[in-house]
CSV table of C-alpha atoms and ligand atoms in Angstrom, one decimal:
chain,number,residue,atom,x,y,z
A,1,MET,CA,37.8,106.4,114.2
A,2,LYS,CA,36.2,105.4,117.4
A,3,ARG,CA,39.7,105.2,119.2
A,4,LEU,CA,40.8,108.7,118.0
A,5,PRO,CA,39.5,110.6,121.2
A,6,HIS,CA,41.6,108.2,123.4
A,7,VAL,CA,44.6,108.8,121.3
A,8,LEU,CA,44.2,112.5,121.4
A,9,LEU,CA,43.6,112.3,125.2
A,10,PHE,CA,46.8,110.3,125.6
A,11,ILE,CA,48.8,112.9,123.5
A,12,ILE,CA,47.3,115.8,125.6
A,13,ILE,CA,48.1,114.1,128.8
A,14,SER,CA,51.7,113.2,127.9
A,15,LEU,CA,52.3,116.7,126.5
A,16,THR,CA,51.1,118.3,129.8
A,17,ALA,CA,53.3,115.9,131.8
A,18,THR,CA,56.3,116.9,129.7
A,19,VAL,CA,55.8,120.6,130.0
A,20,LYS,CA,55.2,120.2,133.8
A,21,THR,CA,58.4,118.2,134.2
A,22,GLU,CA,60.3,120.7,132.2
A,23,ALA,CA,59.0,123.6,134.2
A,24,GLN,CA,59.7,121.7,137.5
A,25,SER,CA,63.2,120.9,136.4
A,26,ASN,CA,63.8,124.4,135.4
A,27,LEU,CA,62.8,125.6,138.8
A,28,ASN,CA,65.1,123.0,140.3
A,29,THR,CA,68.1,124.1,138.2
A,30,MET,CA,67.6,127.8,138.7
A,31,PRO,CA,70.6,128.9,140.8
A,32,HIS,CA,69.9,129.9,144.3
A,33,TYR,CA,73.4,130.6,145.3
A,34,PHE,CA,76.1,133.1,144.6
A,35,TYR,CA,79.5,131.8,143.5
A,36,PRO,CA,81.9,134.8,144.0
A,37,GLY,CA,84.5,135.0,141.2
A,38,ALA,CA,82.8,132.4,138.9
A,39,ILE,CA,81.3,133.0,135.4
A,40,TRP,CA,77.7,134.2,136.1
A,41,PRO,CA,75.4,133.4,133.2
A,42,ASP,CA,72.4,135.6,132.5
A,43,ASN,CA,69.0,134.3,131.2
A,44,ASN,CA,70.7,133.8,127.8
A,45,GLY,CA,73.6,131.8,129.3
A,46,VAL,CA,76.0,134.7,128.7
A,47,HIS,CA,78.3,135.9,131.4
A,48,ILE,CA,76.8,139.1,133.0
A,49,ASN,CA,78.5,142.1,131.4
A,50,ALA,CA,78.0,144.9,134.1
A,51,HIS,CA,81.4,145.9,135.6
A,52,GLY,CA,81.9,148.7,138.1
A,53,GLY,CA,78.2,148.5,138.7
A,54,GLY,CA,75.5,149.4,141.1
A,55,ILE,CA,72.0,148.2,141.8
A,56,LEU,CA,68.6,150.0,142.0
A,57,TYR,CA,65.6,148.4,143.5
A,58,ARG,CA,62.3,149.5,142.0
A,59,MET,CA,58.8,147.9,142.6
A,60,GLY,CA,59.9,144.4,143.4
A,61,VAL,CA,62.8,144.2,140.9
A,62,TYR,CA,66.5,144.8,141.3
A,63,TYR,CA,68.2,146.5,138.3
A,64,TRP,CA,71.9,146.1,137.9
A,65,PHE,CA,73.8,148.7,135.8
A,66,GLY,CA,77.4,148.3,134.8
A,67,GLU,CA,80.1,148.9,132.3
A,68,HIS,CA,79.7,146.7,129.2
A,69,LYS,CA,83.2,145.4,128.4
A,70,ILE,CA,84.5,143.8,125.2
A,71,GLU,CA,87.4,141.3,124.7
A,72,GLY,CA,91.0,142.4,125.0
A,73,GLU,CA,92.5,145.6,126.5
A,74,LYS,CA,90.3,147.6,124.2
A,75,GLY,CA,87.5,146.6,126.5
A,76,ASN,CA,88.8,148.9,129.2
A,77,SER,CA,87.3,151.8,127.3
A,78,ALA,CA,83.6,152.3,126.5
A,79,GLN,CA,83.0,150.5,123.1
A,80,VAL,CA,79.3,149.8,123.7
A,81,GLY,CA,77.8,151.5,126.8
A,82,ILE,CA,76.1,150.8,130.0
A,83,HIS,CA,74.4,147.4,130.3
A,84,CYS,CA,71.3,146.7,132.4
A,85,TYR,CA,70.0,143.5,133.9
A,86,SER,CA,67.0,142.8,136.1
A,87,SER,CA,66.3,140.2,138.7
A,88,LYS,CA,63.7,139.4,141.4
A,89,ASP,CA,65.8,137.0,143.4
A,90,LEU,CA,69.4,138.4,142.8
A,91,TYR,CA,70.6,135.0,141.6
A,92,ASN,CA,69.0,135.0,138.2
A,93,TRP,CA,69.5,138.0,135.9
A,94,LYS,CA,67.6,138.9,132.7
A,95,ASP,CA,69.5,140.8,130.1
A,96,GLU,CA,67.6,144.2,129.7
A,97,GLY,CA,70.0,145.4,126.9
A,98,ILE,CA,72.2,148.5,126.7
A,99,ALA,CA,70.6,151.2,128.8
A,100,LEU,CA,73.0,154.0,127.6
A,101,LYS,CA,74.7,153.7,124.2
A,102,VAL,CA,78.0,155.3,123.4
A,103,SER,CA,77.9,157.7,120.4
A,104,ASP,CA,79.4,157.0,116.9
A,105,ASP,CA,80.1,160.7,116.7
A,106,PRO,CA,83.8,161.1,117.8
A,107,LYS,CA,82.9,164.7,119.0
A,108,SER,CA,80.3,163.5,121.4
A,109,ASP,CA,81.2,163.5,125.1
A,110,ILE,CA,80.3,159.8,125.3
A,111,ALA,CA,82.0,158.9,122.0
A,112,LYS,CA,82.9,155.2,121.4
A,113,GLY,CA,86.3,154.7,122.9
A,114,SER,CA,85.8,157.3,125.7
A,115,ILE,CA,86.0,156.0,129.3
A,116,ILE,CA,82.6,155.5,131.1
A,117,GLU,CA,83.0,153.9,134.4
A,118,ARG,CA,81.1,153.0,137.6
A,119,PRO,CA,77.6,154.0,136.6
A,120,LYS,CA,75.0,154.3,139.4
A,121,VAL,CA,71.3,155.0,138.8
A,122,VAL,CA,68.9,156.7,141.2
A,123,TYR,CA,65.2,157.4,140.9
A,124,ASN,CA,64.1,160.9,141.5
A,125,LYS,CA,60.5,161.1,143.0
A,126,LYS,CA,60.0,164.7,142.2
A,127,THR,CA,60.8,164.5,138.4
A,128,GLN,CA,59.9,160.8,138.2
A,129,LYS,CA,63.0,160.3,136.1
A,130,TYR,CA,65.8,157.8,136.5
A,131,VAL,CA,69.1,159.5,136.7
A,132,MET,CA,72.3,157.7,135.8
A,133,TRP,CA,75.6,159.1,137.0
A,134,PHE,CA,79.0,157.9,135.8
A,135,HIS,CA,82.7,158.8,135.7
A,136,LEU,CA,83.5,160.1,132.2
A,137,GLU,CA,86.8,160.6,130.4
A,138,LEU,CA,86.7,162.2,127.1
A,139,LEU,CA,88.0,160.3,124.0
A,140,GLY,CA,91.7,160.3,123.6
A,141,LYS,CA,92.5,162.2,126.8
A,142,GLY,CA,93.4,159.3,129.1
A,143,TYR,CA,92.2,160.0,132.6
A,144,ALA,CA,92.8,163.8,132.4
A,145,SER,CA,89.2,165.1,132.0
A,146,ALA,CA,88.0,163.6,135.3
A,147,LEU,CA,84.3,164.5,134.7
A,148,GLY,CA,81.0,163.4,136.2
A,149,GLY,CA,78.5,162.5,133.5
A,150,ILE,CA,74.6,162.3,133.7
A,151,ALA,CA,72.1,160.5,131.5
A,152,ILE,CA,68.3,160.4,132.2
A,153,SER,CA,65.3,158.2,131.3
A,154,ASP,CA,61.6,157.9,132.0
A,155,LYS,CA,62.0,154.1,132.2
A,156,VAL,CA,64.3,152.3,134.6
A,157,ASN,CA,65.8,150.0,132.0
A,158,GLY,CA,66.3,152.9,129.5
A,159,PRO,CA,67.1,154.0,127.0
A,160,TYR,CA,69.0,156.8,128.8
A,161,SER,CA,69.7,160.1,127.1
A,162,TYR,CA,73.0,161.8,127.8
A,163,LEU,CA,72.4,165.1,129.5
A,164,LYS,CA,75.8,166.8,130.5
A,165,SER,CA,79.1,166.3,132.2
A,166,PHE,CA,81.1,168.5,134.4
A,167,ARG,CA,83.7,168.9,137.1
A,168,ALA,CA,82.4,169.3,140.6
A,169,ASN,CA,81.5,172.5,142.6
A,170,ALA,CA,83.7,175.0,140.7
A,171,GLY,CA,84.5,178.1,142.8
A,172,LYS,CA,83.0,176.5,145.9
A,173,MET,CA,84.7,175.9,149.3
A,174,PRO,CA,83.9,172.9,151.4
A,175,PHE,CA,81.2,172.8,154.0
A,176,TYR,CA,82.6,172.8,157.6
A,177,PRO,CA,80.5,171.2,160.3
A,178,ALA,CA,80.2,173.2,163.5
A,179,GLY,CA,83.3,172.9,165.6
A,180,THR,CA,85.8,172.7,162.7
A,181,ALA,CA,89.0,174.4,163.7
A,182,GLU,CA,90.2,177.3,161.7
A,183,GLU,CA,93.4,175.6,160.7
A,184,GLU,CA,91.5,172.7,159.3
A,185,LYS,CA,89.8,174.9,156.7
A,186,VAL,CA,91.2,175.3,153.3
A,187,ASN,CA,93.5,178.3,152.8
A,188,CYS,CA,94.6,178.4,149.2
A,189,ALA,CA,96.9,181.3,150.1
A,190,ASP,CA,99.0,178.9,152.1
A,191,THR,CA,100.9,177.2,149.2
A,192,LEU,CA,103.0,175.1,151.6
A,193,ASN,CA,100.0,173.0,152.5
A,194,LYS,CA,100.4,170.0,150.2
A,195,ASP,CA,97.1,168.5,151.3
A,196,ASN,CA,95.2,171.3,149.6
A,197,LYS,CA,97.5,171.6,146.5
A,198,PHE,CA,95.1,170.0,144.0
A,199,PHE,CA,92.0,171.3,145.6
A,200,CYS,CA,93.3,174.8,145.2
A,201,ARG,CA,94.6,174.2,141.7
A,202,ASP,CA,91.1,173.0,140.6
A,203,PHE,CA,89.1,175.6,142.6
A,204,SER,CA,88.1,177.7,139.7
A,205,ARG,CA,87.7,174.9,137.1
A,206,GLY,CA,86.0,172.5,139.4
A,207,GLN,CA,87.0,169.4,141.3
A,208,MET,CA,88.1,166.2,139.6
A,209,ILE,CA,85.7,163.3,139.5
A,210,ARG,CA,87.1,159.8,139.1
A,211,ASP,CA,85.9,156.6,141.0
A,212,MET,CA,82.4,157.3,142.2
A,213,THR,CA,79.1,156.3,143.6
A,214,ILE,CA,75.7,157.9,144.3
A,215,PHE,CA,74.3,157.3,147.8
A,216,ALA,CA,70.5,157.9,148.1
A,217,ASP,CA,69.7,158.6,151.8
A,218,SER,CA,66.5,157.7,153.5
A,219,ASP,CA,65.3,161.3,153.7
A,220,GLY,CA,65.2,161.7,149.9
A,221,LYS,CA,68.5,163.5,149.6
A,222,ALA,CA,71.3,161.9,147.5
A,223,TYR,CA,75.0,162.5,147.4
A,224,HIS,CA,77.7,162.0,144.8
A,225,VAL,CA,80.8,160.5,146.4
A,226,PHE,CA,84.0,160.5,144.4
A,227,SER,CA,87.8,160.3,144.3
A,228,SER,CA,89.0,163.8,143.6
A,229,GLU,CA,92.1,166.0,143.7
A,230,GLU,CA,94.2,163.5,141.6
A,231,ASN,CA,92.7,160.6,143.6
A,232,ASN,CA,94.2,162.0,146.9
A,233,THR,CA,91.0,162.8,148.6
A,234,LEU,CA,87.3,161.7,148.5
A,235,GLN,CA,84.6,164.3,148.3
A,236,ILE,CA,81.0,163.9,149.3
A,237,ALA,CA,78.7,166.4,147.4
A,238,GLU,CA,75.0,166.9,148.0
A,239,LEU,CA,72.8,166.6,144.9
A,240,ASN,CA,70.1,169.2,144.0
A,241,ASP,CA,66.4,168.3,144.1
A,242,ASP,CA,66.3,166.7,140.7
A,243,TYR,CA,69.6,164.9,141.2
A,244,THR,CA,71.1,166.4,138.0
A,245,GLY,CA,73.6,168.8,139.7
A,246,TYR,CA,75.0,169.9,143.1
A,247,THR,CA,73.7,172.2,145.8
A,248,GLY,CA,77.2,173.4,146.4
A,249,LYS,CA,77.5,171.8,149.8
A,250,PHE,CA,80.3,169.2,150.0
A,251,VAL,CA,83.0,167.8,152.3
A,252,ARG,CA,86.5,166.4,151.8
A,253,VAL,CA,87.1,163.0,153.4
A,254,TYR,CA,90.3,161.2,154.5
A,255,ILE,CA,92.4,163.9,152.8
A,256,GLY,CA,95.6,162.7,151.2
A,257,HIS,CA,95.0,159.0,151.6
A,258,GLN,CA,94.1,158.0,148.0
A,259,THR,CA,90.8,156.3,148.5
A,260,GLU,CA,89.0,154.8,145.4
A,261,ALA,CA,86.0,152.7,144.7
A,262,PRO,CA,83.6,154.3,147.3
A,263,ALA,CA,80.4,152.4,148.3
A,264,LEU,CA,78.1,153.7,151.0
A,265,PHE,CA,75.3,152.3,153.0
A,266,LYS,CA,73.3,153.1,156.1
A,267,ARG,CA,72.4,150.9,159.1
A,268,ASN,CA,70.7,151.9,162.3
A,269,GLY,CA,71.2,155.6,161.4
A,270,LYS,CA,75.0,155.1,161.0
A,271,TYR,CA,76.7,155.8,157.7
A,272,TYR,CA,79.2,153.2,156.4
A,273,MET,CA,81.6,153.6,153.5
A,274,LEU,CA,83.8,151.0,151.9
A,275,GLY,CA,86.6,151.8,149.5
A,276,SER,CA,90.0,150.7,148.2
A,277,GLY,CA,93.5,152.1,147.9
A,278,CYS,CA,94.7,153.4,144.5
A,279,THR,CA,96.6,150.9,142.5
A,280,GLY,CA,94.9,150.9,139.1
A,281,TRP,CA,93.4,147.5,138.0
A,282,ALA,CA,95.6,145.7,140.6
A,283,PRO,CA,93.8,144.8,143.8
A,284,ASN,CA,94.8,146.3,147.2
A,285,ALA,CA,93.4,146.2,150.7
A,286,ALA,CA,89.8,147.4,151.2
A,287,ARG,CA,89.1,150.1,153.8
A,288,TRP,CA,86.0,151.1,155.7
A,289,PHE,CA,84.8,154.2,157.5
A,290,THR,CA,81.8,155.2,159.5
A,291,ALA,CA,80.1,158.5,160.4
A,292,ASP,CA,77.0,159.5,162.4
A,293,ASN,CA,76.4,162.3,159.9
A,294,ILE,CA,76.9,162.3,156.2
A,295,TRP,CA,79.1,165.4,156.6
A,296,GLY,CA,81.4,163.6,159.0
A,297,PRO,CA,83.5,163.3,160.9
A,298,TRP,CA,84.3,160.0,159.0
A,299,ILE,CA,86.3,157.6,161.1
A,300,PHE,CA,88.7,155.3,159.4
A,301,HIS,CA,88.6,151.6,160.6
A,302,GLY,CA,91.1,149.8,158.4
A,303,ASN,CA,90.5,146.7,156.4
A,304,PRO,CA,87.1,144.9,156.8
A,305,CYS,CA,88.3,141.7,155.0
A,306,GLN,CA,89.5,138.6,156.9
A,307,GLY,CA,91.3,135.4,156.0
A,308,PRO,CA,93.5,134.5,153.0
A,309,GLU,CA,93.9,137.2,150.4
A,310,ALA,CA,92.2,139.8,152.8
A,311,GLN,CA,95.1,142.1,152.0
A,312,ILE,CA,94.1,142.2,148.3
A,313,THR,CA,90.2,142.2,148.9
A,314,PHE,CA,90.2,138.6,147.6
A,315,LYS,CA,91.6,140.1,144.3
A,316,GLY,CA,88.6,142.4,144.0
A,317,GLN,CA,87.8,146.1,144.3
A,318,SER,CA,84.5,147.5,145.8
A,319,THR,CA,81.8,149.0,143.6
A,320,PHE,CA,78.6,149.0,145.7
A,321,VAL,CA,76.9,147.8,148.8
A,322,LEU,CA,73.5,146.4,148.2
A,323,PRO,CA,70.9,146.5,151.0
A,324,ILE,CA,68.5,143.5,150.7
A,325,GLU,CA,65.0,144.8,150.4
A,326,GLY,CA,62.8,143.9,153.4
A,327,LYS,CA,65.7,142.2,155.3
A,328,LYS,CA,67.2,143.9,158.3
A,329,ASN,CA,71.0,144.0,158.6
A,330,SER,CA,71.4,142.4,155.2
A,331,PHE,CA,74.0,144.0,153.0
A,332,ILE,CA,76.0,142.5,150.1
A,333,PHE,CA,79.5,143.8,149.4
A,334,MET,CA,79.8,143.9,145.6
A,335,ALA,CA,83.3,144.0,144.1
A,336,ASP,CA,84.9,143.6,140.7
A,337,LYS,CA,87.7,141.3,139.9
A,338,TRP,CA,89.2,143.2,137.0
A,339,GLU,CA,90.8,141.4,134.0
A,340,PRO,CA,92.5,144.3,132.3
A,341,LYS,CA,94.0,142.1,129.6
A,342,ASN,CA,90.7,140.7,128.6
A,343,ALA,CA,88.2,143.1,130.1
A,344,VAL,CA,85.1,141.1,129.3
A,345,ASP,CA,86.2,138.3,131.5
A,346,GLY,CA,86.0,140.5,134.7
A,347,ARG,CA,84.3,138.7,137.5
A,348,TYR,CA,81.9,139.7,140.3
A,349,LEU,CA,82.7,139.1,143.9
A,350,TRP,CA,79.6,139.3,146.0
A,351,LEU,CA,80.0,138.6,149.7
A,352,PRO,CA,77.8,139.1,152.7
A,353,ILE,CA,78.7,141.8,155.2
A,354,THR,CA,78.8,140.5,158.8
A,355,PHE,CA,78.2,142.7,161.7
A,356,LYS,CA,79.8,142.5,165.2
A,357,GLY,CA,78.0,145.3,167.0
A,358,ASP,CA,78.6,148.3,164.7
A,359,ASP,CA,81.8,146.7,163.3
A,360,ILE,CA,81.8,144.9,159.9
A,361,GLN,CA,83.7,142.0,158.6
A,362,ILE,CA,83.9,140.5,155.1
A,363,THR,CA,85.0,136.9,154.8
A,364,TRP,CA,85.5,134.8,151.6
A,365,VAL,CA,82.9,132.1,150.8
A,366,ASP,CA,82.9,130.0,147.7
A,367,LYS,CA,79.2,129.6,147.6
A,368,TRP,CA,76.5,131.2,149.6
A,369,ASN,CA,72.9,132.4,149.6
A,370,LEU,CA,70.7,135.0,151.2
A,371,LYS,CA,69.8,132.6,154.1
A,372,VAL,CA,73.1,133.6,155.7
A,373,PHE,CA,71.3,136.8,156.7
A,374,ASP,CA,68.6,134.8,158.6
A,375,GLN,CA,71.1,133.4,161.1
B,401,GAL,C1,90.9,151.7,139.1
B,401,GAL,C2,89.5,152.2,139.2
B,401,GAL,C3,88.8,151.7,137.9
B,401,GAL,C4,89.5,152.2,136.7
B,401,GAL,C5,91.0,151.7,136.8
B,401,GAL,C6,91.8,152.3,135.6
B,401,GAL,O1,91.6,152.1,140.3
B,401,GAL,O2,88.9,151.8,140.3
B,401,GAL,O3,87.4,152.2,137.9
B,401,GAL,O4,89.4,153.6,136.7
B,401,GAL,O5,91.6,152.2,138.0
B,401,GAL,O6,93.1,152.0,135.9
């Protein structure tokens, strides 16, 4: 009896030591590197399932939203919804669950089996709502609907409620910055102009929306940037005050050159846009543009990738550029390596963007971390 307190003390001390060692070793084993193209386990050890995604930073936490894919080719359509993950360090991600669920009602716009791609979430200060935009194709119609869809939530990780979907800017002509020559303006009466063919065809119904992103500018304005006109031309359309529609002001960019997978960022007051060509799930060369004004002119600069497989973007396709919070000149190029035969196995290629003056370069690295931005 007399010895019991010692025994108890011993047990307590050894238990504390074990807990400490485990915590310590957990810390040591927590990944502090990105491994582009590798399986990326979440906090449950499951490969992150957030394809064609984008990231929103809110109060110390990064939220990654992307397409939840399932196994096989069926996984190329929306069987589950939009998945959300959270992280404080960008290496370790916690599964926050499905932020937007597909509907079991086949008549719903976001019915199970529809196509819901490239979700991007923005926070609207005025309404204090989180607004999710995505490319939507109605069930059973292939890629013919070409709609933009919106879902909203009071909480960043959802659940998001589906609001509406639409084509863009029906009945509206583009905005022409001062100095635009008369012959550069759209004239739908001129049926010989092939560059305007699809724009004019869709003028009344609204412009097509396929690959897309949302760009939130530093002045509180946000823009929907999307492949339009049968993927021939990008459009940049200003969002209204609550981010759930357009103001009607938009421009057409790089007309007739089939740019997909747009991703924008801003550095030193200059706008940058990355994108890809248009070859379905197969990779092609990335492309980049700059502009001093969101309305253009947008200057095409070719392929930012360097080294082996630069011609196929290291087998990936852009989806987002992530500015690192609190770190100047620190931007991550986020791309998807699609696996259309087994969609769930799609991988993520995150690579640092390197600046040479105002020019950018993207080079492959097998393993890297945020310290590269300190150099
Ligand atoms: C890609 C596009 C993807 C998906 C795919 C379907 O070009 O970027 O988001 O739409 O085509 O083939």
